[in-house]
Amino acid sequence: MRMIAQWTGLLALSAAVTLGLGEAGLPAAWLIGPMIGAIALGVGGASIRVPASGFTMAQAIIGCLVAHAVTSSILLSIARNWPLMLGTVGLTVLVSGIVGWLFVRYGSLPGTTAAWGVSPGAASAMVAMAGDYGADARLVAVMQYLRVVLVVLSASLVTHALTADTGGGAPLAPVEALDPRGLAATLLVAGIGGWIGHRFRIPSGALLVPMVLGALVQAGAGVTLQLPNALLTVTYTVIGWSIGLRFTREVLRHAFRAVPQMLLSTGLMIALCSLSAWVLVTLLPTDPLTAFLATSPGGLDSVVVIALGSGVDLPLVLALQTLRLFVVVLSGPPLARLIARYA
């Protein structure tokens, strides 16, 4: 009964916050509302958790949504602008390294925790690897998911400020006649792709594998993936709950003394990434919102949800976010060791 009561409370609180954000015209309300509701319940002592399989499937559905929206244009965008993109990603990783060095050198976080915690992306991968390299995985988790929450909120506010659209809510699929074949293909691609990404521990593989597989199915099998609004609403809600419920009272108590440092490091990351977005606008013919979302140091899935409903250059956003994901995963361990050695 206690579990049922908690799930009922989470559903009611999420719905109330989501409706409020939707009325305010905030983008990605169907993602942020459940996330805020889950944070409130998690800190309040709720014991419920979204099953790992549920989060994996939700990421896989987002991968199918991206595949439905863009396909070969992503690779074409990387091919045309790869030096600038690689430079932008390199600048972001360098900035995170400098912030990590400062907090290892002058902060109170133990060992290499700060070096792993300020990594600009691949939150779940960083948390998983941090413990193997001697960092406090709990503090790394708080830093990483606090960054994700703040980035999602800031990106939504910036998107709201820079767009004339005041409809609010997360981007949903256009209303179209139900195509059982397309819906079945979507669920099949999400299930198989999500399992492959999770089984072989590919960084963000639960999202990236279905994205690639879905693009191949659409291009080669002649089947158009279909994502009804109801499916996307559930997907955004599951992702928001998965992020929010990670913030428990025990974890925050463990990290309480370091919270000001975490907020400062996250604020610095967002500000410096915004600077790299300004450089991108200067050197590349793109709009400020596209550049901001492309360089935003948040999770790939949450940034994509916001970008999909904002009218931005989605191939550029996805190309930069995906490129940074792989660079961060590859550079994370050596960068953390380097910071720990010299800080």
PDB file of N, CA and C in Angstrom, residues 25 43 48 50 59 62 75 98 125 138 147 151 174 185 187 189 208 229 248 256 262 272 280 293 298 308 316 323 331:
ATOM      1  N   GLY A  25       4.114  28.310 -20.404  1.00  0.00           N
ATOM      2  CA  GLY A  25       4.743  28.257 -21.723  1.00  0.00           C
ATOM      3  C   GLY A  25       6.169  27.773 -21.703  1.00  0.00           C
ATOM      4  N   VAL A  43      13.660  13.508  -2.116  1.00  0.00           N
ATOM      5  CA  VAL A  43      14.240  14.179  -0.946  1.00  0.00           C
ATOM      6  C   VAL A  43      13.328  14.002   0.261  1.00  0.00           C
ATOM      7  N   ILE A  48      10.373   4.606  -3.786  1.00  0.00           N
ATOM      8  CA  ILE A  48      10.089   4.073  -5.126  1.00  0.00           C
ATOM      9  C   ILE A  48      11.197   4.465  -6.100  1.00  0.00           C
ATOM     10  N   VAL A  50      12.296   4.088 -10.520  1.00  0.00           N
ATOM     11  CA  VAL A  50      11.963   3.630 -11.870  1.00  0.00           C
ATOM     12  C   VAL A  50      12.877   2.453 -12.201  1.00  0.00           C
ATOM     13  N   GLN A  59      14.819   5.877 -22.988  1.00  0.00           N
ATOM     14  CA  GLN A  59      15.902   6.420 -23.794  1.00  0.00           C
ATOM     15  C   GLN A  59      15.828   5.882 -25.224  1.00  0.00           C
ATOM     16  N   ILE A  62      13.308   7.775 -27.221  1.00  0.00           N
ATOM     17  CA  ILE A  62      13.856   9.075 -27.638  1.00  0.00           C
ATOM     18  C   ILE A  62      14.779   8.881 -28.837  1.00  0.00           C
ATOM     19  N   LEU A  75      25.195  13.022 -40.098  1.00  0.00           N
ATOM     20  CA  LEU A  75      26.539  12.716 -40.586  1.00  0.00           C
ATOM     21  C   LEU A  75      27.012  13.781 -41.563  1.00  0.00           C
ATOM     22  N   ILE A  98      39.634  22.314 -16.425  1.00  0.00           N
ATOM     23  CA  ILE A  98      40.115  23.450 -15.619  1.00  0.00           C
ATOM     24  C   ILE A  98      39.256  23.617 -14.366  1.00  0.00           C
ATOM     25  N   ALA A 125      27.618   7.052 -17.323  1.00  0.00           N
ATOM     26  CA  ALA A 125      28.918   6.426 -17.565  1.00  0.00           C
ATOM     27  C   ALA A 125      29.961   6.943 -16.586  1.00  0.00           C
ATOM     28  N   ARG A 138      29.025   8.294  -4.876  1.00  0.00           N
ATOM     29  CA  ARG A 138      27.798   8.975  -4.459  1.00  0.00           C
ATOM     30  C   ARG A 138      27.882  10.473  -4.734  1.00  0.00           C
ATOM     31  N   ARG A 147      23.902  18.674 -12.158  1.00  0.00           N
ATOM     32  CA  ARG A 147      24.226  19.384 -13.404  1.00  0.00           C
ATOM     33  C   ARG A 147      23.133  19.158 -14.444  1.00  0.00           C
ATOM     34  N   VAL A 151      20.955  22.140 -15.966  1.00  0.00           N
ATOM     35  CA  VAL A 151      21.080  22.387 -17.408  1.00  0.00           C
ATOM     36  C   VAL A 151      19.718  22.302 -18.081  1.00  0.00           C
ATOM     37  N   PRO A 174       3.267  14.937 -34.242  1.00  0.00           N
ATOM     38  CA  PRO A 174       2.074  15.481 -34.868  1.00  0.00           C
ATOM     39  C   PRO A 174       0.959  14.434 -34.871  1.00  0.00           C
ATOM     40  N   ALA A 185       7.058  -1.254 -35.555  1.00  0.00           N
ATOM     41  CA  ALA A 185       8.474  -1.094 -35.913  1.00  0.00           C
ATOM     42  C   ALA A 185       9.199  -0.247 -34.875  1.00  0.00           C
ATOM     43  N   LEU A 187       8.453   0.131 -31.618  1.00  0.00           N
ATOM     44  CA  LEU A 187       8.631  -0.640 -30.379  1.00  0.00           C
ATOM     45  C   LEU A 187       9.687  -1.734 -30.553  1.00  0.00           C
ATOM     46  N   VAL A 189      12.293  -1.666 -32.741  1.00  0.00           N
ATOM     47  CA  VAL A 189      13.599  -1.004 -32.809  1.00  0.00           C
ATOM     48  C   VAL A 189      14.034  -0.556 -31.420  1.00  0.00           C
ATOM     49  N   LEU A 208      21.570   5.862 -28.465  1.00  0.00           N
ATOM     50  CA  LEU A 208      22.283   5.953 -29.736  1.00  0.00           C
ATOM     51  C   LEU A 208      22.023   4.757 -30.649  1.00  0.00           C
ATOM     52  N   ASN A 229       1.470  10.579 -29.444  1.00  0.00           N
ATOM     53  CA  ASN A 229       1.642  11.501 -28.327  1.00  0.00           C
ATOM     54  C   ASN A 229       1.610  10.797 -26.968  1.00  0.00           C
ATOM     55  N   THR A 248      18.028  11.610  -3.252  1.00  0.00           N
ATOM     56  CA  THR A 248      17.452  11.146  -1.996  1.00  0.00           C
ATOM     57  C   THR A 248      18.013  11.960  -0.828  1.00  0.00           C
ATOM     58  N   PHE A 256      25.988  17.340   1.536  1.00  0.00           N
ATOM     59  CA  PHE A 256      25.499  18.657   1.934  1.00  0.00           C
ATOM     60  C   PHE A 256      26.600  19.716   1.960  1.00  0.00           C
ATOM     61  N   MET A 262      29.305  22.351  -5.685  1.00  0.00           N
ATOM     62  CA  MET A 262      28.659  21.716  -6.835  1.00  0.00           C
ATOM     63  C   MET A 262      27.871  22.730  -7.654  1.00  0.00           C
ATOM     64  N   LEU A 272      30.539  28.932 -19.152  1.00  0.00           N
ATOM     65  CA  LEU A 272      31.644  28.774 -20.099  1.00  0.00           C
ATOM     66  C   LEU A 272      31.184  28.072 -21.371  1.00  0.00           C
ATOM     67  N   LEU A 280      30.579  29.658 -31.478  1.00  0.00           N
ATOM     68  CA  LEU A 280      29.980  28.864 -32.554  1.00  0.00           C
ATOM     69  C   LEU A 280      29.103  29.738 -33.451  1.00  0.00           C
ATOM     70  N   LEU A 293      21.967  25.063 -27.260  1.00  0.00           N
ATOM     71  CA  LEU A 293      21.588  23.678 -26.994  1.00  0.00           C
ATOM     72  C   LEU A 293      22.666  22.697 -27.451  1.00  0.00           C
ATOM     73  N   GLY A 298      24.455  19.155 -20.789  1.00  0.00           N
ATOM     74  CA  GLY A 298      23.439  18.315 -20.154  1.00  0.00           C
ATOM     75  C   GLY A 298      23.437  16.912 -20.724  1.00  0.00           C
ATOM     76  N   LEU A 308      13.934  19.233 -29.846  1.00  0.00           N
ATOM     77  CA  LEU A 308      12.947  18.752 -30.816  1.00  0.00           C
ATOM     78  C   LEU A 308      11.741  19.676 -30.942  1.00  0.00           C
ATOM     79  N   LEU A 316      22.628  19.734 -36.186  1.00  0.00           N
ATOM     80  CA  LEU A 316      23.808  20.339 -35.571  1.00  0.00           C
ATOM     81  C   LEU A 316      23.843  20.077 -34.074  1.00  0.00           C
ATOM     82  N   LEU A 323      29.009  13.852 -30.534  1.00  0.00           N
ATOM     83  CA  LEU A 323      30.468  13.906 -30.622  1.00  0.00           C
ATOM     84  C   LEU A 323      31.079  14.147 -29.246  1.00  0.00           C
ATOM     85  N   SER A 331      37.955  10.521 -22.881  1.00  0.00           N
ATOM     86  CA  SER A 331      38.941  11.364 -22.199  1.00  0.00           C
ATOM     87  C   SER A 331      38.753  11.392 -20.691  1.00  0.00           C
TER      88      SER A 331
END
